[in-house]
Every structure is written in structure tokens, then in C-alpha cells.
Amino acid sequence: RSASPTADVVVASIQTLAISPERLERLRPDSFGTEVGDEAHHIMARTYCQLRARLGLGPDVSELASIKGSSRKVMGLFKDFKPAPSAPLLLGFTATPHRPDKLGLEYIFDQMAYSRTMAEMMTEGWLCPITGWRIETALDLSGVRLTHGEYGEDYQEKALSAVVNTPARNAQAVKAYQDYCPGQQAIVFCVDVDHTRA
């Protein structure tokens, strides 16, 4: 909204840049030397595709709508795409480079410049060592419908909550906490607000 057209660096969220066509149109592609994107595993989302198309770094996004749901066709569209000669360098950062919809980042980025595994990061002292326990529950997700969101396929939230947010399963989670890390700080990932309260 307020970035100067002569600014050396423009910092903005993808939502801010892609929420209005007018805002995208105000971007002058030839004035950018580099686009740096965090959370690069989301780069196949519609908003990121709109930005890349505007900067000459991706195909026309109107073509994407017609092939939604077919990851092979989407990858083909990007595989055959060549950036505009004046397009900026695209640099992406992510801690989770694997997408659940299997759309390959190799069609967006030419090479991986740097990577570290979790084990390497723990050995080098950047991450604390972890111990994991998996608690088996009688959970059956086969009847939970999937939905196609902006970041790929995911479970339909209301249906997932009905299966996951049960007194017996919640009690198992609390018991596991009490058995393995009583009194320690904990983060609990829940389906929705009702699950959190339960």
C-alpha cells in the first residue's frame, strides 16, 4: 500500500501482494532483481502463482484453474515454463520442502543451494535432541472427507473433529502426557477450538 516505487527492498506478505489485482498490477516486474520467499513449500498456492506470473516467474494462473486437482498436469505446466528474460532471481526458504500433494518444487527452483537434516541440526547443536513416542489409538480416518485448500489436500475440519475429539482419545493424550513428561511445558495440536477446550 505504501511502498515507494524507488525502494531498494519491499517487504510484504503474500496475502498483501495478491489480495487485489490492482496491487499486483502496481508492481513493476523489471524493477526487482530478486524475489525472496519464505515458507517456499506453499509456492504452488494460487496467491504465490499470481505473484510469480506478474514477475515473469510463472505461467499464466488462469491456466491453473482449468487443471486444478491434477498434479501431473500442473507439474507439466511448470516443467515447460521458461521465465521471462527480465524476470528476477527467485530464492525460496522452507523447513518443510515436501508437499503432501506431491507437486515438486524442482519445477519452480533450479537447484537446492543449502539443506540440513534434523539429525545434522541436532548434532551441530542448532536443535535439541528429541525422543519420540507414538501412542496408538483406535482412530479410523477412512470416513473423513478430504478437501482441496489453497495449500493442498487436507481433512475436512468438522468431520475430522467428530472423529478425533472424543473423550476416550482425549483421555489417552492426557495420560500420555502424564506418563512421559509430567509437569513439563507442552504444545498440543488440536483440530479446532472445541477440541482445544476438551
GROMACS .gro file of C-alpha atoms in nm:
model
  198
    1ARG     CA    1   0.000   0.000   0.000
    2SER     CA    2   0.275   0.243   0.088
    3ALA     CA    3   0.598   0.101  -0.058
    4SER     CA    4   0.789   0.357  -0.261
    5PRO     CA    5   0.848   0.255  -0.624
    6THR     CA    6   1.213   0.352  -0.570
    7ALA     CA    7   1.264   0.140  -0.255
    8ASP     CA    8   1.559  -0.099  -0.264
    9VAL     CA    9   1.369  -0.363  -0.064
   10VAL     CA   10   0.994  -0.422  -0.039
   11VAL     CA   11   0.874  -0.650   0.243
   12ALA     CA   12   0.517  -0.776   0.221
   13SER     CA   13   0.304  -1.081   0.299
   14ILE     CA   14   0.181  -1.287   0.008
   15GLN     CA   15  -0.175  -1.200   0.113
   16THR     CA   16  -0.099  -0.829   0.089
   17LEU     CA   17   0.055  -0.864  -0.257
   18ALA     CA   18  -0.202  -1.098  -0.409
   19ILE     CA   19  -0.526  -0.990  -0.241
   20SER     CA   20  -0.609  -0.732  -0.507
   21PRO     CA   21  -0.533  -0.737  -0.879
   22GLU     CA   22  -0.467  -0.362  -0.866
   23ARG     CA   23  -0.190  -0.409  -0.612
   24LEU     CA   24  -0.024  -0.674  -0.828
   25GLU     CA   25  -0.054  -0.451  -1.133
   26ARG     CA   26   0.132  -0.172  -0.949
   27LEU     CA   27   0.438  -0.398  -0.917
   28ARG     CA   28   0.686  -0.324  -1.193
   29PRO     CA   29   0.848  -0.661  -1.270
   30ASP     CA   30   1.157  -0.505  -1.427
   31SER     CA   31   1.234  -0.312  -1.107
   32PHE     CA   32   1.301  -0.626  -0.898
   33GLY     CA   33   1.629  -0.816  -0.908
   34THR     CA   34   1.533  -1.086  -0.659
   35GLU     CA   35   1.214  -1.228  -0.510
   36VAL     CA   36   1.279  -1.393  -0.173
   37GLY     CA   37   1.000  -1.615  -0.045
   38ASP     CA   38   0.975  -1.772   0.298
   39GLU     CA   39   0.768  -2.089   0.351
   40ALA     CA   40   0.854  -2.181  -0.008
   41HIS     CA   41   0.667  -2.512   0.011
   42HIS     CA   42   0.348  -2.303  -0.035
   43ILE     CA   43   0.476  -2.169  -0.366
   44MET     CA   44   0.221  -2.368  -0.569
   45ALA     CA   45  -0.069  -2.190  -0.395
   46ARG     CA   46  -0.281  -1.964  -0.615
   47THR     CA   47  -0.163  -1.642  -0.447
   48TYR     CA   48   0.205  -1.728  -0.498
   49CYS     CA   49   0.133  -1.829  -0.859
   50GLN     CA   50  -0.031  -1.491  -0.921
   51LEU     CA   51   0.274  -1.308  -0.788
   52ARG     CA   52   0.520  -1.521  -0.985
   53ALA     CA   53   0.318  -1.477  -1.304
   54ARG     CA   54   0.325  -1.100  -1.256
   55LEU     CA   55   0.703  -1.106  -1.211
   56GLY     CA   56   0.757  -1.331  -1.515
   57LEU     CA   57   0.850  -1.628  -1.296
   58GLY     CA   58   0.548  -1.848  -1.362
   59PRO     CA   59   0.282  -1.936  -1.618
   60ASP     CA   60  -0.046  -1.752  -1.652
   61VAL     CA   61  -0.251  -1.851  -1.346
   62SER     CA   62  -0.575  -1.861  -1.543
   63GLU     CA   63  -0.443  -2.188  -1.691
   64LEU     CA   64  -0.405  -2.334  -1.341
   65ALA     CA   65  -0.776  -2.309  -1.261
   66SER     CA   66  -0.865  -2.534  -1.554
   67ILE     CA   67  -0.635  -2.817  -1.437
   68LYS     CA   68  -0.698  -2.798  -1.062
   69GLY     CA   69  -0.678  -3.135  -0.894
   70SER     CA   70  -0.440  -3.290  -1.147
   71SER     CA   71  -0.093  -3.257  -1.000
   72ARG     CA   72   0.067  -3.425  -1.304
   73LYS     CA   73  -0.083  -3.163  -1.541
   74VAL     CA   74   0.014  -2.880  -1.304
   75MET     CA   75   0.373  -3.005  -1.292
   76GLY     CA   76   0.375  -3.029  -1.672
   77LEU     CA   77   0.266  -2.668  -1.700
   78PHE     CA   78   0.557  -2.559  -1.479
   79LYS     CA   79   0.806  -2.803  -1.630
   80ASP     CA   80   0.760  -2.646  -1.973
   81PHE     CA   81   0.760  -2.287  -1.846
   82LYS     CA   82   1.059  -2.062  -1.911
   83PRO     CA   83   1.094  -1.741  -1.702
   84ALA     CA   84   1.087  -1.407  -1.882
   85PRO     CA   85   1.435  -1.276  -1.972
   86SER     CA   86   1.385  -0.981  -1.736
   87ALA     CA   87   1.243  -1.194  -1.451
   88PRO     CA   88   1.411  -1.157  -1.111
   89LEU     CA   89   1.603  -1.433  -0.937
   90LEU     CA   90   1.371  -1.648  -0.725
   91LEU     CA   91   1.509  -1.756  -0.388
   92GLY     CA   92   1.299  -1.970  -0.152
   93PHE     CA   93   1.338  -2.081   0.208
   94THR     CA   94   1.147  -2.360   0.381
   95ALA     CA   95   1.187  -2.601   0.668
   96THR     CA   96   0.935  -2.841   0.510
   97PRO     CA   97   1.026  -2.898   0.142
   98HIS     CA   98   0.792  -3.195   0.090
   99ARG     CA   99   0.435  -3.118  -0.017
  100PRO     CA  100   0.151  -3.362   0.061
  101ASP     CA  101   0.010  -3.317  -0.292
  102LYS     CA  102   0.346  -3.431  -0.438
  103LEU     CA  103   0.384  -3.117  -0.653
  104GLY     CA  104   0.758  -3.095  -0.699
  105LEU     CA  105   0.946  -2.781  -0.609
  106GLU     CA  106   1.205  -2.881  -0.868
  107TYR     CA  107   0.980  -2.730  -1.135
  108ILE     CA  108   0.999  -2.392  -0.962
  109PHE     CA  109   1.358  -2.388  -0.835
  110ASP     CA  110   1.661  -2.488  -1.041
  111GLN     CA  111   1.866  -2.613  -0.750
  112MET     CA  112   1.879  -2.657  -0.376
  113ALA     CA  113   2.157  -2.430  -0.257
  114TYR     CA  114   2.164  -2.541   0.105
  115SER     CA  115   1.997  -2.802   0.321
  116ARG     CA  116   2.037  -2.965   0.659
  117THR     CA  117   1.860  -3.265   0.805
  118MET     CA  118   1.711  -3.261   1.153
  119ALA     CA  119   1.975  -3.511   1.265
  120GLU     CA  120   2.255  -3.284   1.139
  121MET     CA  121   2.098  -2.984   1.311
  122MET     CA  122   2.076  -3.175   1.640
  123THR     CA  123   2.436  -3.297   1.614
  124GLU     CA  124   2.556  -2.942   1.545
  125GLY     CA  125   2.360  -2.802   1.842
  126TRP     CA  126   2.105  -2.596   1.647
  127LEU     CA  127   1.817  -2.820   1.757
  128CYS     CA  128   1.772  -3.002   2.085
  129PRO     CA  129   1.782  -3.381   2.064
  130ILE     CA  130   1.438  -3.535   2.059
  131THR     CA  131   1.283  -3.858   2.173
  132GLY     CA  132   0.952  -3.956   2.020
  133TRP     CA  133   0.673  -4.180   2.141
  134ARG     CA  134   0.377  -4.278   1.929
  135ILE     CA  135   0.057  -4.350   2.115
  136GLU     CA  136  -0.169  -4.595   1.930
  137THR     CA  137  -0.539  -4.510   1.938
  138ALA     CA  138  -0.842  -4.670   1.775
  139LEU     CA  139  -0.862  -4.382   1.529
  140ASP     CA  140  -1.015  -4.450   1.187
  141LEU     CA  141  -0.987  -4.162   0.939
  142SER     CA  142  -1.116  -4.361   0.641
  143GLY     CA  143  -1.459  -4.194   0.662
  144VAL     CA  144  -1.326  -3.839   0.692
  145ARG     CA  145  -1.369  -3.643   0.370
  146LEU     CA  146  -1.079  -3.459   0.212
  147THR     CA  147  -1.099  -3.102   0.092
  148HIS     CA  148  -0.880  -2.914  -0.153
  149GLY     CA  149  -0.746  -2.599   0.006
  150GLU     CA  150  -0.501  -2.338  -0.113
  151TYR     CA  151  -0.207  -2.534   0.030
  152GLY     CA  152  -0.312  -2.875  -0.096
  153GLU     CA  153  -0.536  -3.155   0.021
  154ASP     CA  154  -0.642  -3.174   0.385
  155TYR     CA  155  -0.912  -3.329   0.601
  156GLN     CA  156  -1.247  -3.154   0.625
  157GLU     CA  157  -1.223  -2.987   0.967
  158LYS     CA  158  -1.572  -3.057   1.107
  159ALA     CA  159  -1.565  -3.424   1.005
  160LEU     CA  160  -1.211  -3.465   1.142
  161SER     CA  161  -1.311  -3.309   1.473
  162ALA     CA  162  -1.601  -3.552   1.509
  163VAL     CA  163  -1.360  -3.846   1.481
  164VAL     CA  164  -1.063  -3.705   1.674
  165ASN     CA  165  -1.230  -3.508   1.954
  166THR     CA  166  -1.367  -3.792   2.166
  167PRO     CA  167  -1.347  -3.828   2.544
  168ALA     CA  168  -1.161  -4.162   2.519
  169ARG     CA  169  -0.898  -4.032   2.275
  170ASN     CA  170  -0.852  -3.704   2.463
  171ALA     CA  171  -0.802  -3.905   2.785
  172GLN     CA  172  -0.532  -4.110   2.607
  173ALA     CA  173  -0.350  -3.789   2.512
  174VAL     CA  174  -0.363  -3.659   2.871
  175LYS     CA  175  -0.244  -3.996   3.008
  176ALA     CA  176   0.048  -4.000   2.761
  177TYR     CA  177   0.148  -3.651   2.878
  178GLN     CA  178   0.129  -3.761   3.243
  179ASP     CA  179   0.327  -4.080   3.171
  180TYR     CA  180   0.607  -3.929   2.963
  181CYS     CA  181   0.652  -3.564   3.058
  182PRO     CA  182   0.451  -3.472   3.370
  183GLY     CA  183   0.489  -3.109   3.470
  184GLN     CA  184   0.676  -3.015   3.151
  185GLN     CA  185   0.562  -2.745   2.910
  186ALA     CA  186   0.371  -2.899   2.623
  187ILE     CA  187   0.223  -2.797   2.290
  188VAL     CA  188  -0.097  -2.973   2.187
  189PHE     CA  189  -0.210  -2.962   1.825
  190CYS     CA  190  -0.589  -2.975   1.804
  191VAL     CA  191  -0.840  -2.983   1.520
  192ASP     CA  192  -1.047  -2.683   1.626
  193VAL     CA  193  -1.143  -2.463   1.923
  194ASP     CA  194  -1.384  -2.722   2.068
  195HIS     CA  195  -1.110  -2.985   2.060
  196THR     CA  196  -0.875  -2.743   2.234
  197ARG     CA  197  -1.128  -2.680   2.511
  198ALA     CA  198  -1.199  -3.051   2.552
   0.00000   0.00000   0.00000
